Short mmCIF file of C-alpha atoms and ligand atoms in Angstrom, two decimals:
data_model
loop_
_atom_site.label_atom_id
_atom_site.label_comp_id
_atom_site.label_asym_id
_atom_site.label_seq_id
_atom_site.Cartn_x
_atom_site.Cartn_y
_atom_site.Cartn_z
CA MET A 3 -79.73 -5.76 55.93
CA LYS A 4 -80.10 -7.57 52.55
CA THR A 5 -77.24 -7.23 50.03
CA ARG A 6 -77.43 -9.96 47.98
CA ARG A 7 -76.90 -8.68 44.45
CA ASN A 8 -78.24 -11.69 42.71
CA PHE A 9 -81.80 -10.71 41.32
CA ILE A 10 -83.83 -13.55 40.66
CA LYS A 11 -85.36 -13.09 37.42
CA LEU A 12 -88.88 -14.65 37.20
CA SER A 13 -89.82 -16.03 33.63
CA ALA A 14 -93.05 -17.19 32.51
CA LEU A 15 -94.52 -19.20 35.47
CA GLY A 16 -97.43 -21.40 35.84
CA SER A 17 -98.90 -20.27 32.66
CA VAL A 18 -102.63 -20.31 32.10
CA GLY A 19 -102.66 -17.99 29.73
CA LEU A 20 -101.17 -16.93 26.17
CA VAL A 21 -100.94 -13.32 24.78
CA ALA A 22 -99.34 -11.75 21.44
CA ASN A 23 -95.81 -11.32 22.13
CA SER A 24 -95.65 -8.72 19.27
CA ALA A 25 -97.14 -5.40 21.19
CA LEU A 26 -98.33 -5.11 24.81
CA ALA A 27 -100.04 -2.38 23.80
CA ASN A 28 -102.49 -4.60 21.53
CA ASN A 29 -103.00 -7.27 23.81
CA ASN A 30 -106.48 -6.79 24.60
CA ASP A 31 -107.38 -7.74 20.95
CA LEU A 32 -106.77 -11.53 20.84
CA ASN A 33 -108.13 -11.68 17.51
CA ASP A 34 -105.18 -9.74 16.20
CA GLU A 35 -103.00 -11.07 13.23
CA SER A 36 -100.07 -10.91 15.23
CA PHE A 37 -101.22 -13.34 18.05
CA LYS A 38 -99.37 -16.03 16.08
CA ASN A 39 -96.39 -15.19 18.06
CA GLN A 40 -97.79 -16.25 21.18
CA LYS A 41 -96.20 -16.00 24.78
CA LYS A 42 -97.30 -17.58 28.07
CA ILE A 43 -98.96 -15.61 30.80
CA ALA A 44 -97.77 -16.10 34.76
CA LYS A 45 -101.20 -15.68 36.20
CA PRO A 46 -102.31 -15.09 38.91
CA ILE A 47 -99.40 -13.27 40.43
CA VAL A 48 -99.26 -10.71 43.25
CA ILE A 49 -95.82 -8.85 44.34
CA SER A 50 -95.48 -6.11 46.87
CA THR A 51 -92.66 -4.22 48.30
CA TRP A 52 -90.45 -5.19 51.48
CA ASP A 53 -90.77 -7.97 54.36
CA HIS A 54 -94.29 -7.17 55.19
CA GLY A 55 -95.11 -7.71 51.40
CA MET A 56 -95.17 -11.70 52.41
CA ALA A 57 -98.22 -11.63 54.97
CA ALA A 58 -99.80 -9.08 52.68
CA ASN A 59 -99.33 -11.74 49.86
CA GLU A 60 -100.90 -14.18 51.81
CA ALA A 61 -104.24 -12.53 51.98
CA ALA A 62 -104.71 -11.51 48.22
CA TRP A 63 -103.40 -14.92 47.15
CA LYS A 64 -106.29 -16.27 48.82
CA ILE A 65 -108.71 -14.14 46.39
CA LEU A 66 -106.31 -14.71 43.31
CA ALA A 67 -105.98 -18.50 43.46
CA ASN A 68 -110.20 -18.38 43.75
CA LYS A 69 -110.32 -16.64 40.64
CA GLY A 70 -111.12 -13.21 42.18
CA LEU A 71 -110.42 -9.76 41.20
CA ALA A 72 -107.02 -8.42 41.23
CA LEU A 73 -108.51 -5.10 42.67
CA ASP A 74 -109.99 -6.99 45.76
CA ALA A 75 -106.50 -8.75 46.43
CA VAL A 76 -104.65 -5.67 46.50
CA GLU A 77 -107.22 -4.29 48.69
CA ALA A 78 -107.45 -7.39 51.14
CA GLY A 79 -103.69 -7.76 51.14
CA VAL A 80 -102.63 -4.22 52.08
CA ARG A 81 -105.09 -4.11 54.80
CA VAL A 82 -103.35 -6.92 56.21
CA THR A 83 -100.13 -4.41 56.67
CA GLU A 84 -102.34 -1.55 57.39
CA SER A 85 -104.12 -3.48 60.74
CA ASP A 86 -100.55 -4.64 61.71
CA PRO A 87 -99.81 -2.84 65.06
CA ASN A 88 -96.28 -4.12 64.77
CA ASN A 89 -95.56 -2.49 61.57
CA SER A 90 -94.33 1.17 62.45
CA SER A 91 -94.69 2.61 58.63
CA VAL A 92 -97.94 1.70 57.33
CA GLY A 93 -101.54 2.09 58.83
CA LEU A 94 -101.66 1.35 62.61
CA GLY A 95 -99.11 1.95 64.52
CA GLY A 96 -97.19 4.00 61.69
CA LEU A 97 -94.57 6.52 63.32
CA PRO A 98 -96.35 9.84 63.49
CA ASP A 99 -95.21 13.11 62.08
CA ARG A 100 -92.88 15.70 64.25
CA ASP A 101 -95.88 16.89 65.98
CA GLY A 102 -97.03 13.26 67.09
CA PHE A 103 -100.00 12.82 64.45
CA VAL A 104 -100.26 9.52 62.62
CA THR A 105 -101.34 10.89 59.04
CA LEU A 106 -102.10 8.26 56.39
CA ASP A 107 -101.93 8.28 52.36
CA ALA A 108 -103.16 5.60 50.49
CA CYS A 109 -104.35 5.12 47.08
CA ILE A 110 -105.75 2.31 44.72
CA MET A 111 -106.15 1.72 40.83
CA ASP A 112 -108.14 -0.91 38.83
CA GLN A 113 -108.00 -2.20 35.11
CA HIS A 114 -110.10 0.32 33.85
CA ASN A 115 -108.08 3.12 34.68
CA ASN A 116 -110.28 3.96 37.93
CA CYS A 117 -108.64 5.21 40.84
CA GLY A 118 -109.17 6.57 44.09
CA ALA A 119 -106.78 7.88 46.56
CA VAL A 120 -106.63 9.71 50.58
CA ALA A 121 -104.10 11.75 51.95
CA PHE A 122 -103.39 12.93 55.36
CA LEU A 123 -105.87 10.88 57.06
CA GLN A 124 -106.04 10.65 60.68
CA ASP A 125 -107.63 7.94 62.89
CA ILE A 126 -108.95 5.39 60.10
CA GLU A 127 -107.01 2.14 60.27
CA ASN A 128 -107.77 1.03 56.49
CA PRO A 129 -107.01 4.18 54.00
CA ILE A 130 -107.03 1.56 51.14
CA SER A 131 -110.60 1.18 51.70
CA VAL A 132 -111.58 4.70 52.01
CA ALA A 133 -109.65 5.26 48.98
CA ARG A 134 -111.59 2.50 47.38
CA LYS A 135 -114.70 4.19 48.38
CA VAL A 136 -113.51 7.42 46.93
CA MET A 137 -113.06 5.34 43.56
CA GLU A 138 -116.32 3.62 43.36
CA ASP A 139 -118.84 5.96 45.28
CA THR A 140 -117.92 9.75 44.49
CA ASN A 141 -116.92 11.41 41.03
CA HIS A 142 -113.46 12.20 42.45
CA VAL A 143 -109.85 10.81 42.64
CA MET A 144 -108.47 12.15 45.81
CA MET A 145 -109.88 13.29 49.18
CA VAL A 146 -107.54 14.43 51.88
CA GLY A 147 -107.55 15.48 55.66
CA GLU A 148 -110.81 16.10 57.30
CA GLY A 149 -112.89 15.96 54.30
CA ALA A 150 -111.54 12.71 53.49
CA GLN A 151 -112.15 11.47 57.45
CA GLN A 152 -115.70 12.81 57.73
CA PHE A 153 -116.24 10.84 54.26
CA ALA A 154 -114.82 7.82 55.91
CA LEU A 155 -117.23 7.91 58.95
CA LYS A 156 -120.19 8.37 56.61
CA LYS A 157 -119.15 5.56 55.05
CA GLY A 158 -119.06 3.50 58.33
CA PHE A 159 -115.64 3.28 59.15
CA LYS A 160 -114.50 3.73 62.78
CA LYS A 161 -112.15 6.13 64.71
CA VAL A 162 -109.08 4.52 65.82
CA ASN A 163 -105.92 5.81 67.79
CA LEU A 164 -103.54 4.85 65.61
CA LEU A 165 -100.75 6.03 67.59
CA THR A 166 -99.21 2.65 69.66
CA ASN A 167 -97.46 3.10 72.75
CA GLU A 168 -94.51 1.81 70.86
CA SER A 169 -94.57 4.30 68.35
CA LYS A 170 -95.40 6.84 70.82
CA LYS A 171 -92.28 6.10 72.56
CA ASN A 172 -90.02 6.23 69.73
CA TRP A 173 -91.62 9.62 68.88
CA GLU A 174 -90.95 10.93 72.11
CA LYS A 175 -87.28 9.57 71.86
CA TRP A 176 -86.80 11.17 68.75
CA LYS A 177 -88.05 14.72 70.22
CA GLU A 178 -85.04 14.63 72.41
CA ASN A 179 -82.85 15.65 69.30
CA SER A 180 -86.14 16.18 66.47
CA LYS A 181 -83.57 15.50 63.71
CA TYR A 182 -85.42 14.92 60.45
CA GLN A 183 -83.30 12.15 58.86
CA PRO A 184 -84.85 9.76 56.49
CA GLN A 185 -82.86 6.75 56.75
CA ILE A 186 -82.11 3.85 54.00
CA ASN A 187 -84.21 0.80 54.18
CA SER A 188 -85.51 1.67 57.80
CA GLU A 189 -88.57 1.22 59.16
CA ASN A 190 -88.92 5.06 60.09
CA HIS A 191 -90.48 4.73 56.42
CA ASP A 192 -91.60 1.78 54.11
CA THR A 193 -94.42 1.92 52.06
CA ILE A 194 -96.65 -1.51 51.06
CA GLY A 195 -97.10 -1.16 47.55
CA MET A 196 -98.74 -4.13 46.03
CA LEU A 197 -99.41 -5.07 42.35
CA ALA A 198 -101.61 -8.28 40.77
CA LEU A 199 -102.72 -9.64 37.64
CA ASP A 200 -105.72 -11.84 38.18
CA GLU A 201 -106.77 -15.05 36.40
CA LYS A 202 -108.39 -13.00 33.95
CA GLY A 203 -105.41 -11.10 32.85
CA ASN A 204 -106.31 -7.95 34.43
CA LEU A 205 -104.21 -5.79 36.66
CA SER A 206 -104.68 -3.81 39.76
CA GLY A 207 -102.55 -2.12 42.18
CA ALA A 208 -102.86 -0.42 45.72
CA CYS A 209 -100.15 1.31 47.66
CA THR A 210 -100.49 2.76 51.75
CA THR A 211 -98.13 4.20 53.71
CA SER A 212 -98.03 6.32 57.33
CA GLY A 213 -95.46 8.16 55.01
CA MET A 214 -92.10 9.26 56.42
CA ALA A 215 -91.65 9.29 60.08
CA TYR A 216 -91.73 12.64 62.11
CA LYS A 217 -92.37 14.76 58.63
CA LEU A 218 -93.85 18.25 58.76
CA HIS A 219 -97.16 18.11 60.14
CA GLY A 220 -99.68 18.11 56.71
CA ARG A 221 -96.62 16.61 54.59
CA VAL A 222 -97.80 14.27 51.41
CA GLY A 223 -95.67 11.96 50.01
CA ASP A 224 -96.01 10.05 46.88
CA SER A 225 -97.85 7.13 48.09
CA PRO A 226 -101.28 8.45 47.28
CA ILE A 227 -100.38 10.18 44.06
CA ILE A 228 -101.32 8.41 41.05
CA GLY A 229 -98.46 8.18 38.77
CA ALA A 230 -96.12 8.96 41.45
CA GLY A 231 -96.57 6.01 44.01
CA LEU A 232 -98.62 3.95 41.53
CA PHE A 233 -99.81 3.39 38.24
CA VAL A 234 -101.84 0.73 36.50
CA ASP A 235 -102.39 0.50 32.63
CA ASN A 236 -104.33 -2.61 32.00
CA GLU A 237 -102.74 -2.82 28.70
CA VAL A 238 -99.02 -2.55 29.66
CA GLY A 239 -98.38 -3.31 33.32
CA ALA A 240 -98.27 -1.69 36.88
CA ALA A 241 -95.77 -0.13 39.05
CA CYS A 242 -95.29 1.45 42.37
CA ALA A 243 -92.74 3.03 44.34
CA THR A 244 -91.36 3.18 47.74
CA GLY A 245 -88.74 5.56 49.48
CA VAL A 246 -88.38 9.24 49.77
CA GLY A 247 -91.82 10.50 48.01
CA GLU A 248 -90.52 13.61 47.15
CA ALA A 249 -87.70 12.07 45.02
CA VAL A 250 -90.37 9.77 43.52
CA ILE A 251 -92.93 12.64 42.87
CA ARG A 252 -90.35 15.11 41.08
CA ILE A 253 -90.11 12.30 38.04
CA SER A 254 -93.75 10.88 38.06
CA GLY A 255 -91.99 7.42 39.21
CA SER A 256 -94.51 4.64 38.57
CA ALA A 257 -95.95 6.48 35.29
CA ILE A 258 -92.44 6.65 33.97
CA VAL A 259 -92.10 2.92 34.84
CA VAL A 260 -95.34 1.90 33.35
CA GLU A 261 -94.48 3.90 29.78
CA LEU A 262 -91.17 2.43 29.64
CA MET A 263 -92.70 -0.61 29.65
CA ARG A 264 -95.02 0.11 26.86
CA ASN A 265 -92.18 1.00 24.78
CA GLY A 266 -90.56 -2.45 25.34
CA MET A 267 -88.58 -2.56 28.61
CA SER A 268 -88.69 -5.39 30.95
CA PRO A 269 -90.00 -5.05 34.29
CA GLU A 270 -87.01 -4.93 35.79
CA ASP A 271 -85.06 -2.88 33.19
CA ALA A 272 -88.15 -0.08 33.60
CA CYS A 273 -87.55 -0.06 37.01
CA LYS A 274 -83.65 0.45 36.71
CA GLU A 275 -84.34 3.52 34.16
CA ALA A 276 -86.43 5.29 36.57
CA VAL A 277 -83.85 4.75 38.98
CA LYS A 278 -81.47 6.20 36.97
CA ARG A 279 -83.64 9.39 36.61
CA VAL A 280 -84.09 9.74 40.14
CA ILE A 281 -80.09 9.99 40.69
CA LYS A 282 -79.60 12.36 37.63
CA LYS A 283 -82.14 14.85 38.90
CA HIS A 284 -80.60 14.87 42.61
CA LYS A 285 -77.68 16.12 42.97
CA ASN A 286 -77.07 14.77 46.80
CA ILE A 287 -78.62 11.06 46.85
CA GLU A 288 -77.03 10.67 50.07
CA ASN A 289 -79.52 8.60 52.07
CA LEU A 290 -81.97 8.97 49.23
CA GLN A 291 -83.37 5.45 49.06
CA VAL A 292 -86.08 4.86 46.45
CA GLY A 293 -86.96 1.59 45.12
CA PHE A 294 -89.64 0.74 42.44
CA ILE A 295 -91.39 -2.56 41.51
CA ALA A 296 -93.22 -3.32 38.64
CA LEU A 297 -95.47 -6.22 36.98
CA ASN A 298 -96.36 -6.74 33.18
CA LYS A 299 -99.26 -8.10 31.57
CA TYR A 300 -97.42 -11.38 30.94
CA GLY A 301 -96.91 -11.75 34.78
CA GLU A 302 -93.01 -10.83 34.42
CA THR A 303 -91.70 -8.69 37.47
CA GLY A 304 -89.14 -6.63 38.51
CA GLY A 305 -87.69 -4.15 40.88
CA TYR A 306 -84.79 -1.73 41.18
CA SER A 307 -83.49 0.47 43.73
CA VAL A 308 -81.00 3.35 44.32
CA TYR A 309 -79.36 1.39 47.29
CA SER A 310 -79.17 -2.38 48.37
CA GLY A 311 -81.35 -3.37 50.80
CA PHE A 312 -84.57 -3.39 49.00
CA ASN A 313 -86.66 -6.29 48.50
CA TYR A 314 -90.02 -7.61 47.42
CA ALA A 315 -92.56 -10.60 47.92
CA SER A 316 -93.68 -12.45 45.14
CA HIS A 317 -96.36 -14.93 45.27
CA THR A 318 -97.33 -17.19 42.13
CA HIS A 319 -98.71 -20.96 41.77
CA ASP A 320 -95.01 -22.05 41.59
CA HIS A 321 -93.46 -19.89 44.62
CA ASN A 322 -94.26 -17.46 47.43
CA LYS A 323 -90.45 -15.93 48.50
CA MET A 324 -89.11 -12.67 48.88
CA ILE A 325 -86.88 -11.12 45.71
CA ASP A 326 -84.22 -8.85 46.37
CA ALA A 327 -83.98 -6.16 43.43
CA LYS A 328 -81.13 -5.20 41.98
CA PHE A 329 -79.41 -1.60 42.97
CA TYR A 330 -77.25 1.16 41.99
CA ARG A 331 -75.13 1.40 44.92
CA GLU A 332 -73.95 -0.61 47.49
CA GLU A 333 -75.35 1.03 50.91
N1 LIG B 415 -92.80 7.21 49.80
C1 LIG B 415 -93.41 6.99 51.10
C2 LIG B 415 -93.45 8.27 51.45
O1 LIG B 415 -92.34 9.21 51.10
C3 LIG B 415 -92.27 6.20 52.24
C4 LIG B 415 -91.63 5.34 51.56
O2 LIG B 415 -92.22 4.59 51.27
O3 LIG B 415 -90.48 4.61 52.34
O4 LIG B 415 -94.23 8.72 52.45
#
C-alpha cells in the first residue's frame, strides 16, 4: 500500500497555449481585456484514478497526442480497464453483488455539458460506450437495468458473461461469511475515473465501475451519477470520485470540487475541501475511503483522499507516471 506523503504538485507543463489568469470562468473569451495576464496551459493531459489508470491513460494518450478529442480519449481510455478481466472492480471480471450478479455503472460528460449514464447494467462489457450512446443518440441522460441493456443490444453491443472464474471463486469464498465490508483501497471497489484536456483546450470525463463488491442487488453508487461520480464544466475544470459512493453522493462530490475551483481554488485544494466535507458529514469514517481527482482548464491537477493509499495516473508530453494523493488520515 502506498503511503508516501509527498504530493507531487504539477505546475504548467508542455505548454502549447495561453489563457487569462484572471478568471477561469471567462477563459472562453480570448479577446477579453483581462487576457493581458497570461498563464500557460499544460495540454493535452489525461489523469485517471488508481494504478489501472496507467494502461487506460496510454490508450487515451494516443488520441490526445494526435490532437483528438478529449471525449474520444476518455472513452477509449476507460474501455481498456472495463475489458481487462484481471481487474476486479470495473467491467469484465468485476466482483459481483451479493447474489452473484455483476452490475455496472458508468457515465460520460463532454465540454458542452452533454452527458450520458447507465446504471445497474448487466452482461455488457463496455458500459461507458453505452453511456455515450445514451448521450448522443437519445434525449435522455440516464438509463438503467433491463431498459439500458435492451438499448445497448439495439445499438449493436453484444451480451458477454462478465463473471470470470476468479471473481466467481472470490464471491463463493465471501459467501461463507457473507459480511458486507468495504475495505480501504482494496480491489473490492476502485472505480476508474478519467479526466482529459485536449489540444484545443476542451475537457471531458468518464467514470466506470462494477461498484462495491457484494453490494445489495440493485444498489447503484456515485459513479454513474453526474455531479457525484463525475462532473465537467468546460469553463472551469473537471472532477471525479472513487471510494464509498454513498458518501460521495451525500455531498454531490464532483460538482462541489468543480464549483470550488470556479471560486478560485486549485484542483488539490478543491479536492481537499470536498474530502473535509465528507468527513464533516459522517460521524463514523472508519473504513470510509473516498478520493477525488481534479483537472482545471490550465491543465493543473490535484487529488485528495480521506485515507492514505489513493493515487492517480497522469500522462502529458513531459511525463507518464503515478502520483500519490495527499490525504486526511494515515490508513
Ligand atoms: N465509487 C464506487 C461505488 O461506490 C466504488 C469505488 O470507487 O471504489 O460504486
